[in-house]
């Protein structure tokens, strides 16, 4: 779906939680999340960054089942999601169907994800695989905003004056988590204000190329890194249209393969409510099944996986009438 950031009043999920057992918490809306450190054996990280539609969560559930079928164990897979906060959603049934599958996942929180990757770095893994599915955004200075009231408009004037470190491409990881308190950034507005108030800790609130690069750089150079980013404008993580510093892209990283759903100045499709998965998520999953039979992640032909995904995406977008100027144009980076 074409995505433009709209800024309604921020809704924060009730922060009081009920401790269930071990490192799992139950939320007032009935959903559960894991807390604390991830398994020291984790190598596969699956992230559904937004609760706006169930298709993001569907993709990580489908992939988790797929990788387990490939021979990986639950201990080797860490998943992250954002529980839905609205009671009546188009995707209510889909979320209900996914309820049991999501109960052992962590909140999709930039800080928590980064901490987990850095923890795993200490185990010298031979590879890590990261799949993130969510909304993607262009730099703040290039966005057009709609405001519901004057108070938000005035606050956003401060956001638009953010230092350059925040004026980068980003993906929405709408959850935040600390022991005993959980919540949802219903949109980037709240996350950017927190980052503005705490600039030295900006990467705790925002999922940007810089923050992701910092987490990946904590891994040994020999560790093979596979990153797949499903969302609008995700090409900005590797080939940004807007000129940014090298620290604000994933380019230059050794032993790194990156696949993105779209060019930095293009949207991806299928992130609307009612869709079972995103268009890229479905095409990528078809490609995985085509090339991954009886193979480990580090042995896959990632260039062929990208090429096949790209071909499927173009065909599907042309069938639904997307013009050449609006094709999502998936991007790749291999080093």
Tab-separated table of C-alpha atoms in Angstrom:
chain	number	residue	atom	x	y	z
A	1	UNK	CA	0.000	0.000	0.000
A	2	UNK	CA	1.185	3.552	-0.658
A	3	UNK	CA	2.300	4.834	2.721
A	4	UNK	CA	2.208	8.384	4.034
A	5	UNK	CA	2.904	9.005	7.698
A	6	UNK	CA	-0.239	10.342	9.411
A	7	UNK	CA	0.072	11.519	12.988
A	8	UNK	CA	-2.968	10.794	15.166
A	9	UNK	CA	-2.780	11.178	18.914
A	10	UNK	CA	-0.344	8.633	20.253
A	11	UNK	CA	-1.919	5.573	21.852
A	12	UNK	CA	0.179	3.887	24.509
A	13	UNK	CA	-0.600	0.300	25.415
A	14	UNK	CA	-1.386	-0.137	29.101
A	15	UNK	CA	2.005	-0.510	30.703
A	16	UNK	CA	1.025	-2.572	33.708
A	17	UNK	CA	1.781	-6.237	33.133
A	18	UNK	CA	1.110	-9.505	34.818
A	19	UNK	CA	4.136	-11.696	35.327
A	20	UNK	CA	3.346	-15.194	34.097
A	21	UNK	CA	6.406	-17.397	34.529
A	22	UNK	CA	10.097	-17.422	33.749
A	23	UNK	CA	10.845	-14.629	31.317
A	24	UNK	CA	7.348	-14.242	29.872
A	25	UNK	CA	4.810	-11.507	30.602
A	26	UNK	CA	1.085	-11.346	29.991
A	27	UNK	CA	-0.371	-8.029	28.800
A	28	UNK	CA	-3.800	-6.660	29.638
A	29	UNK	CA	-5.008	-7.320	26.097
A	30	UNK	CA	-4.309	-11.033	26.540
A	31	UNK	CA	-1.127	-11.190	24.488
A	32	UNK	CA	2.199	-12.315	25.901
A	33	UNK	CA	5.778	-11.241	25.269
A	34	UNK	CA	9.150	-12.650	26.226
A	35	UNK	CA	11.639	-10.487	28.087
A	36	UNK	CA	15.301	-10.632	28.974
A	37	UNK	CA	18.157	-12.108	26.975
A	38	UNK	CA	17.603	-14.235	23.908
A	39	UNK	CA	18.853	-17.813	23.644
A	40	UNK	CA	22.668	-17.901	23.334
A	41	UNK	CA	22.129	-20.189	20.337
A	42	UNK	CA	19.973	-17.699	18.416
A	43	UNK	CA	21.102	-17.045	14.851
A	44	UNK	CA	17.798	-16.312	13.146
A	45	UNK	CA	16.035	-13.050	14.048
A	46	UNK	CA	12.491	-12.522	12.733
A	47	UNK	CA	10.907	-9.118	13.326
A	48	UNK	CA	7.358	-7.863	12.701
A	49	UNK	CA	7.791	-4.199	13.516
A	50	UNK	CA	4.247	-2.821	13.377
A	51	UNK	CA	0.852	-3.799	14.764
A	52	UNK	CA	-1.007	-1.901	12.038
A	53	UNK	CA	-1.807	-5.103	10.152
A	54	UNK	CA	-1.341	-8.789	10.845
A	55	UNK	CA	0.566	-9.500	7.637
A	56	UNK	CA	3.890	-8.503	9.239
A	57	UNK	CA	3.339	-11.002	12.058
A	58	UNK	CA	2.132	-13.627	9.586
A	59	UNK	CA	5.431	-13.445	7.742
A	60	UNK	CA	7.589	-14.115	10.783
A	61	UNK	CA	5.342	-16.981	11.903
A	62	UNK	CA	5.517	-18.558	8.436
A	63	UNK	CA	9.286	-18.178	8.332
A	64	UNK	CA	9.777	-19.604	11.806
A	65	UNK	CA	7.870	-22.738	10.783
A	66	UNK	CA	9.884	-22.918	7.575
A	67	UNK	CA	13.289	-22.676	9.255
A	68	UNK	CA	12.293	-25.266	11.858
A	69	UNK	CA	11.317	-27.559	8.996
A	70	UNK	CA	14.796	-26.911	7.573
A	71	UNK	CA	16.341	-28.341	10.732
A	72	UNK	CA	16.834	-25.264	12.920
A	73	UNK	CA	15.576	-25.383	16.511
A	74	UNK	CA	13.437	-23.015	18.558
A	75	UNK	CA	16.544	-22.025	20.503
A	76	UNK	CA	18.175	-20.836	17.279
A	77	UNK	CA	15.269	-18.553	16.381
A	78	UNK	CA	14.326	-15.286	18.113
A	79	UNK	CA	11.114	-13.547	17.039
A	80	UNK	CA	9.776	-10.050	17.746
A	81	UNK	CA	6.362	-8.456	17.228
A	82	UNK	CA	4.006	-5.723	18.411
A	83	UNK	CA	0.689	-6.929	19.901
A	84	UNK	CA	-2.384	-5.275	18.335
A	85	UNK	CA	-3.780	-2.471	20.483
A	86	UNK	CA	-7.147	-1.976	18.804
A	87	UNK	CA	-9.938	-4.406	19.707
A	88	UNK	CA	-11.821	-4.152	16.425
A	89	UNK	CA	-9.462	-4.509	13.493
A	90	UNK	CA	-9.934	-5.878	10.010
A	91	UNK	CA	-7.180	-8.350	10.905
A	92	UNK	CA	-8.712	-9.408	14.216
A	93	UNK	CA	-9.265	-13.009	13.113
A	94	UNK	CA	-5.795	-13.279	11.586
A	95	UNK	CA	-4.214	-12.021	14.800
A	96	UNK	CA	-6.336	-14.512	16.753
A	97	UNK	CA	-5.079	-17.325	14.523
A	98	UNK	CA	-1.487	-16.210	15.193
A	99	UNK	CA	-1.974	-15.723	18.941
A	100	UNK	CA	-0.400	-19.003	20.065
A	101	UNK	CA	2.494	-18.735	17.603
A	102	UNK	CA	3.456	-15.264	18.844
A	103	UNK	CA	3.385	-15.871	22.583
A	104	UNK	CA	7.117	-16.616	22.863
A	105	UNK	CA	8.184	-13.588	20.813
A	106	UNK	CA	9.771	-10.447	22.244
A	107	UNK	CA	8.509	-6.920	21.729
A	108	UNK	CA	9.784	-5.419	18.481
A	109	UNK	CA	11.927	-2.845	20.257
A	110	UNK	CA	15.035	-1.368	18.523
A	111	UNK	CA	17.053	-1.349	21.747
A	112	UNK	CA	16.157	-4.919	22.661
A	113	UNK	CA	16.890	-6.250	19.171
A	114	UNK	CA	20.271	-4.511	19.125
A	115	UNK	CA	21.128	-5.864	22.578
A	116	UNK	CA	20.265	-9.393	21.515
A	117	UNK	CA	22.438	-9.220	18.409
A	118	UNK	CA	25.323	-7.869	20.483
A	119	UNK	CA	24.844	-10.665	23.023
A	120	UNK	CA	24.985	-13.266	20.268
A	121	UNK	CA	28.162	-11.659	18.904
A	122	UNK	CA	29.980	-12.947	21.987
A	123	UNK	CA	29.289	-16.536	20.897
A	124	UNK	CA	31.145	-16.048	17.569
A	125	UNK	CA	28.288	-17.314	15.351
A	126	UNK	CA	29.120	-18.546	11.876
A	127	UNK	CA	26.146	-16.573	10.538
A	128	UNK	CA	23.094	-14.555	11.522
A	129	UNK	CA	19.923	-14.021	9.506
A	130	UNK	CA	17.701	-10.990	10.163
A	131	UNK	CA	14.275	-10.519	8.561
A	132	UNK	CA	12.369	-7.312	9.353
A	133	UNK	CA	8.864	-6.642	8.024
A	134	UNK	CA	7.224	-3.301	8.778
A	135	UNK	CA	6.543	0.178	7.454
A	136	UNK	CA	9.551	2.051	6.108
A	137	UNK	CA	10.060	5.790	6.057
A	138	UNK	CA	12.027	8.375	4.116
A	139	UNK	CA	14.121	10.961	6.031
A	140	UNK	CA	12.108	13.386	8.139
A	141	UNK	CA	13.165	16.397	6.077
A	142	UNK	CA	11.576	14.875	2.960
A	143	UNK	CA	8.299	13.757	4.521
A	144	UNK	CA	4.931	15.475	4.338
A	145	UNK	CA	2.874	15.317	7.491
A	146	UNK	CA	-0.794	15.699	8.315
A	147	UNK	CA	-1.651	16.814	11.844
A	148	UNK	CA	-4.850	16.292	13.763
A	149	UNK	CA	-4.463	19.254	16.091
A	150	UNK	CA	-2.322	22.264	16.837
A	151	UNK	CA	-0.553	20.684	19.834
A	152	UNK	CA	0.941	17.923	17.716
A	153	UNK	CA	1.818	20.424	15.005
A	154	UNK	CA	3.864	22.479	17.466
A	155	UNK	CA	5.634	19.433	18.839
A	156	UNK	CA	6.496	18.288	15.339
A	157	UNK	CA	8.213	21.609	14.695
A	158	UNK	CA	10.812	20.415	17.212
A	159	UNK	CA	11.089	17.049	15.478
A	160	UNK	CA	11.746	18.754	12.139
A	161	UNK	CA	14.739	20.464	13.770
A	162	UNK	CA	16.305	17.150	14.739
A	163	UNK	CA	20.078	16.854	14.302
A	164	UNK	CA	21.338	15.121	11.175
A	165	UNK	CA	21.742	11.766	12.925
A	166	UNK	CA	17.948	11.427	12.915
A	167	UNK	CA	17.398	12.574	9.339
A	168	UNK	CA	17.897	9.122	7.842
A	169	UNK	CA	15.791	6.349	6.388
A	170	UNK	CA	14.128	4.181	8.999
A	171	UNK	CA	11.766	1.290	9.640
A	172	UNK	CA	9.091	1.256	12.298
A	173	UNK	CA	9.708	-0.953	15.288
A	174	UNK	CA	6.791	0.289	17.323
A	175	UNK	CA	7.403	-1.548	20.567
A	176	UNK	CA	9.427	-0.533	23.568
A	177	UNK	CA	10.162	-2.797	26.494
A	178	UNK	CA	11.778	-2.626	29.891
A	179	UNK	CA	11.196	-5.110	32.725
A	180	UNK	CA	7.674	-4.558	34.022
A	181	UNK	CA	6.689	-1.923	31.450
A	182	UNK	CA	5.713	-2.308	27.819
A	183	UNK	CA	4.153	0.009	25.310
A	184	UNK	CA	3.558	0.825	21.679
A	185	UNK	CA	4.653	3.835	19.668
A	186	UNK	CA	1.564	4.070	17.509
A	187	UNK	CA	3.700	5.981	14.993
A	188	UNK	CA	7.161	7.471	14.646
A	189	UNK	CA	6.101	10.778	16.165
A	190	UNK	CA	6.550	9.561	19.748
A	191	UNK	CA	9.765	7.683	18.980
A	192	UNK	CA	11.326	10.767	17.385
A	193	UNK	CA	10.390	12.952	20.353
A	194	UNK	CA	12.061	10.489	22.725
A	195	UNK	CA	15.126	10.501	20.487
A	196	UNK	CA	15.124	14.297	20.436
A	197	UNK	CA	15.088	14.404	24.241
A	198	UNK	CA	17.828	11.746	24.463
A	199	UNK	CA	20.025	12.241	21.380
A	200	UNK	CA	22.916	10.198	22.763
A	201	UNK	CA	20.581	7.197	22.949
A	202	UNK	CA	18.646	7.792	19.710
A	203	UNK	CA	19.185	4.257	18.462
A	204	UNK	CA	17.216	2.942	21.412
A	205	UNK	CA	14.068	4.431	19.863
A	206	UNK	CA	14.682	4.411	16.109
A	207	UNK	CA	15.534	1.543	13.750
A	208	UNK	CA	17.914	3.175	11.285
A	209	UNK	CA	20.778	2.004	9.050
A	210	UNK	CA	23.209	3.508	11.547
A	211	UNK	CA	21.769	1.625	14.513
A	212	UNK	CA	21.549	-1.638	12.599
A	213	UNK	CA	25.102	-1.238	11.325
A	214	UNK	CA	26.342	-0.709	14.869
A	215	UNK	CA	24.666	-3.929	16.015
A	216	UNK	CA	25.986	-5.924	13.049
A	217	UNK	CA	29.494	-4.521	13.510
A	218	UNK	CA	29.574	-6.078	16.969
A	219	UNK	CA	29.681	-9.470	15.247
A	220	UNK	CA	33.006	-11.022	14.243
A	221	UNK	CA	34.071	-10.008	10.744
A	222	UNK	CA	33.985	-13.655	9.678
A	223	UNK	CA	30.306	-13.991	10.658
A	224	UNK	CA	28.154	-14.085	7.538
A	225	UNK	CA	25.294	-11.630	7.813
A	226	UNK	CA	22.047	-11.964	5.875
A	227	UNK	CA	19.592	-9.070	6.159
A	228	UNK	CA	16.177	-8.868	4.498
A	229	UNK	CA	14.156	-5.671	4.939
A	230	UNK	CA	10.507	-5.689	3.879
A	231	UNK	CA	9.026	-2.202	3.818
A	232	UNK	CA	8.637	1.031	1.892
A	233	UNK	CA	11.845	2.957	1.099
A	234	UNK	CA	14.045	0.213	2.570
A	235	UNK	CA	16.505	0.637	-0.276
A	236	UNK	CA	17.647	3.665	1.721
A	237	UNK	CA	19.482	1.251	4.018
A	238	UNK	CA	21.888	0.401	1.180
A	239	UNK	CA	21.399	2.834	-1.751
A	240	UNK	CA	19.775	6.018	-0.472
A	241	UNK	CA	18.513	8.623	-2.906
A	242	UNK	CA	19.133	11.301	-0.297
A	243	UNK	CA	22.831	11.911	0.290
A	244	UNK	CA	23.777	10.592	3.717
A	245	UNK	CA	27.041	9.706	5.414
A	246	UNK	CA	28.496	6.231	4.954
A	247	UNK	CA	27.670	5.498	8.594
A	248	UNK	CA	23.987	5.786	7.662
A	249	UNK	CA	24.014	2.866	5.220
A	250	UNK	CA	24.960	-0.801	5.418
A	251	UNK	CA	27.359	-0.486	2.520
A	252	UNK	CA	30.987	-1.393	3.137
A	253	UNK	CA	30.192	-4.173	5.594
A	254	UNK	CA	32.126	-7.393	5.012
A	255	UNK	CA	30.437	-10.781	4.601
A	256	UNK	CA	27.070	-9.070	4.335
A	257	UNK	CA	24.109	-9.677	2.021
A	258	UNK	CA	21.153	-7.291	2.089
A	259	UNK	CA	17.829	-7.618	0.246
A	260	UNK	CA	15.234	-4.843	0.406
A	261	UNK	CA	11.627	-4.719	-0.752
A	262	UNK	CA	11.877	-1.338	-2.445
A	263	UNK	CA	14.087	1.421	-3.759
A	264	UNK	CA	14.782	4.295	-1.393
A	265	UNK	CA	12.296	6.543	-3.213
A	266	UNK	CA	9.630	3.883	-3.799
A	267	UNK	CA	6.933	2.241	-1.721
A	268	UNK	CA	6.287	-1.472	-1.403
A	269	UNK	CA	2.807	-2.980	-1.522
A	270	UNK	CA	0.524	-5.165	0.560
A	271	UNK	CA	0.973	-3.630	4.012
A	272	UNK	CA	-2.737	-2.821	4.273
A	273	UNK	CA	-5.135	-4.517	6.650
A	274	UNK	CA	-6.855	-7.485	5.094
A	275	UNK	CA	-3.809	-8.642	3.135
A	276	UNK	CA	-2.511	-12.004	4.324
A	277	UNK	CA	1.136	-11.026	3.788
A	278	UNK	CA	2.916	-8.215	1.987
A	279	UNK	CA	3.629	-8.633	-1.709
A	280	UNK	CA	7.379	-8.791	-1.134
A	281	UNK	CA	6.986	-11.076	1.873
A	282	UNK	CA	5.010	-13.581	-0.179
A	283	UNK	CA	7.360	-13.458	-3.180
A	284	UNK	CA	10.444	-13.780	-0.982
A	285	UNK	CA	8.948	-16.755	0.841
A	286	UNK	CA	8.198	-18.461	-2.489
A	287	UNK	CA	11.843	-17.897	-3.456
A	288	UNK	CA	13.074	-19.363	-0.167
A	289	UNK	CA	11.047	-22.512	-0.705
A	290	UNK	CA	12.351	-22.779	-4.260
A	291	UNK	CA	16.049	-22.501	-3.356
A	292	UNK	CA	16.320	-23.563	0.290
A	293	UNK	CA	15.349	-27.232	0.208
A	294	UNK	CA	17.686	-29.196	2.480
A	295	UNK	CA	20.165	-26.309	2.636
A	296	UNK	CA	21.480	-24.184	5.489
A	297	UNK	CA	21.116	-20.413	5.391
A	298	UNK	CA	24.811	-19.764	4.763
A	299	UNK	CA	24.780	-22.211	1.833
A	300	UNK	CA	21.872	-20.612	-0.035
A	301	UNK	CA	22.259	-18.906	-3.397
A	302	UNK	CA	21.121	-15.481	-2.203
A	303	UNK	CA	21.651	-13.818	-5.580
A	304	UNK	CA	19.269	-16.299	-7.212
A	305	UNK	CA	16.789	-15.824	-4.369
A	306	UNK	CA	16.856	-12.064	-4.962
A	307	UNK	CA	16.570	-12.370	-8.742
A	308	UNK	CA	13.586	-14.708	-8.510
A	309	UNK	CA	11.902	-12.474	-5.915
A	310	UNK	CA	12.497	-9.393	-8.041
A	311	UNK	CA	10.977	-11.064	-11.113
A	312	UNK	CA	7.879	-12.145	-9.191
A	313	UNK	CA	7.404	-8.685	-7.694
A	314	UNK	CA	7.595	-6.934	-11.050
A	315	UNK	CA	5.130	-9.350	-12.639
A	316	UNK	CA	2.619	-9.004	-9.799
A	317	UNK	CA	2.845	-5.230	-9.684
A	318	UNK	CA	2.325	-4.944	-13.420
A	319	UNK	CA	-0.710	-7.256	-13.199
A	320	UNK	CA	-2.384	-4.964	-10.650
A	321	UNK	CA	-1.608	-1.926	-12.786
A	322	UNK	CA	1.397	-0.321	-11.091
A	323	UNK	CA	3.124	2.054	-13.500
A	324	UNK	CA	6.837	1.808	-14.291
A	325	UNK	CA	7.413	5.010	-12.305
A	326	UNK	CA	5.837	3.470	-9.184
A	327	UNK	CA	7.251	-0.066	-9.245
A	328	UNK	CA	8.758	-0.924	-5.865
A	329	UNK	CA	12.093	-1.957	-7.450
A	330	UNK	CA	13.673	-4.238	-4.789
A	331	UNK	CA	17.358	-3.570	-4.079
A	332	UNK	CA	20.333	-5.741	-3.145
A	333	UNK	CA	23.821	-5.429	-1.690
A	334	UNK	CA	26.346	-8.256	-1.592
A	335	UNK	CA	29.841	-8.051	-0.144
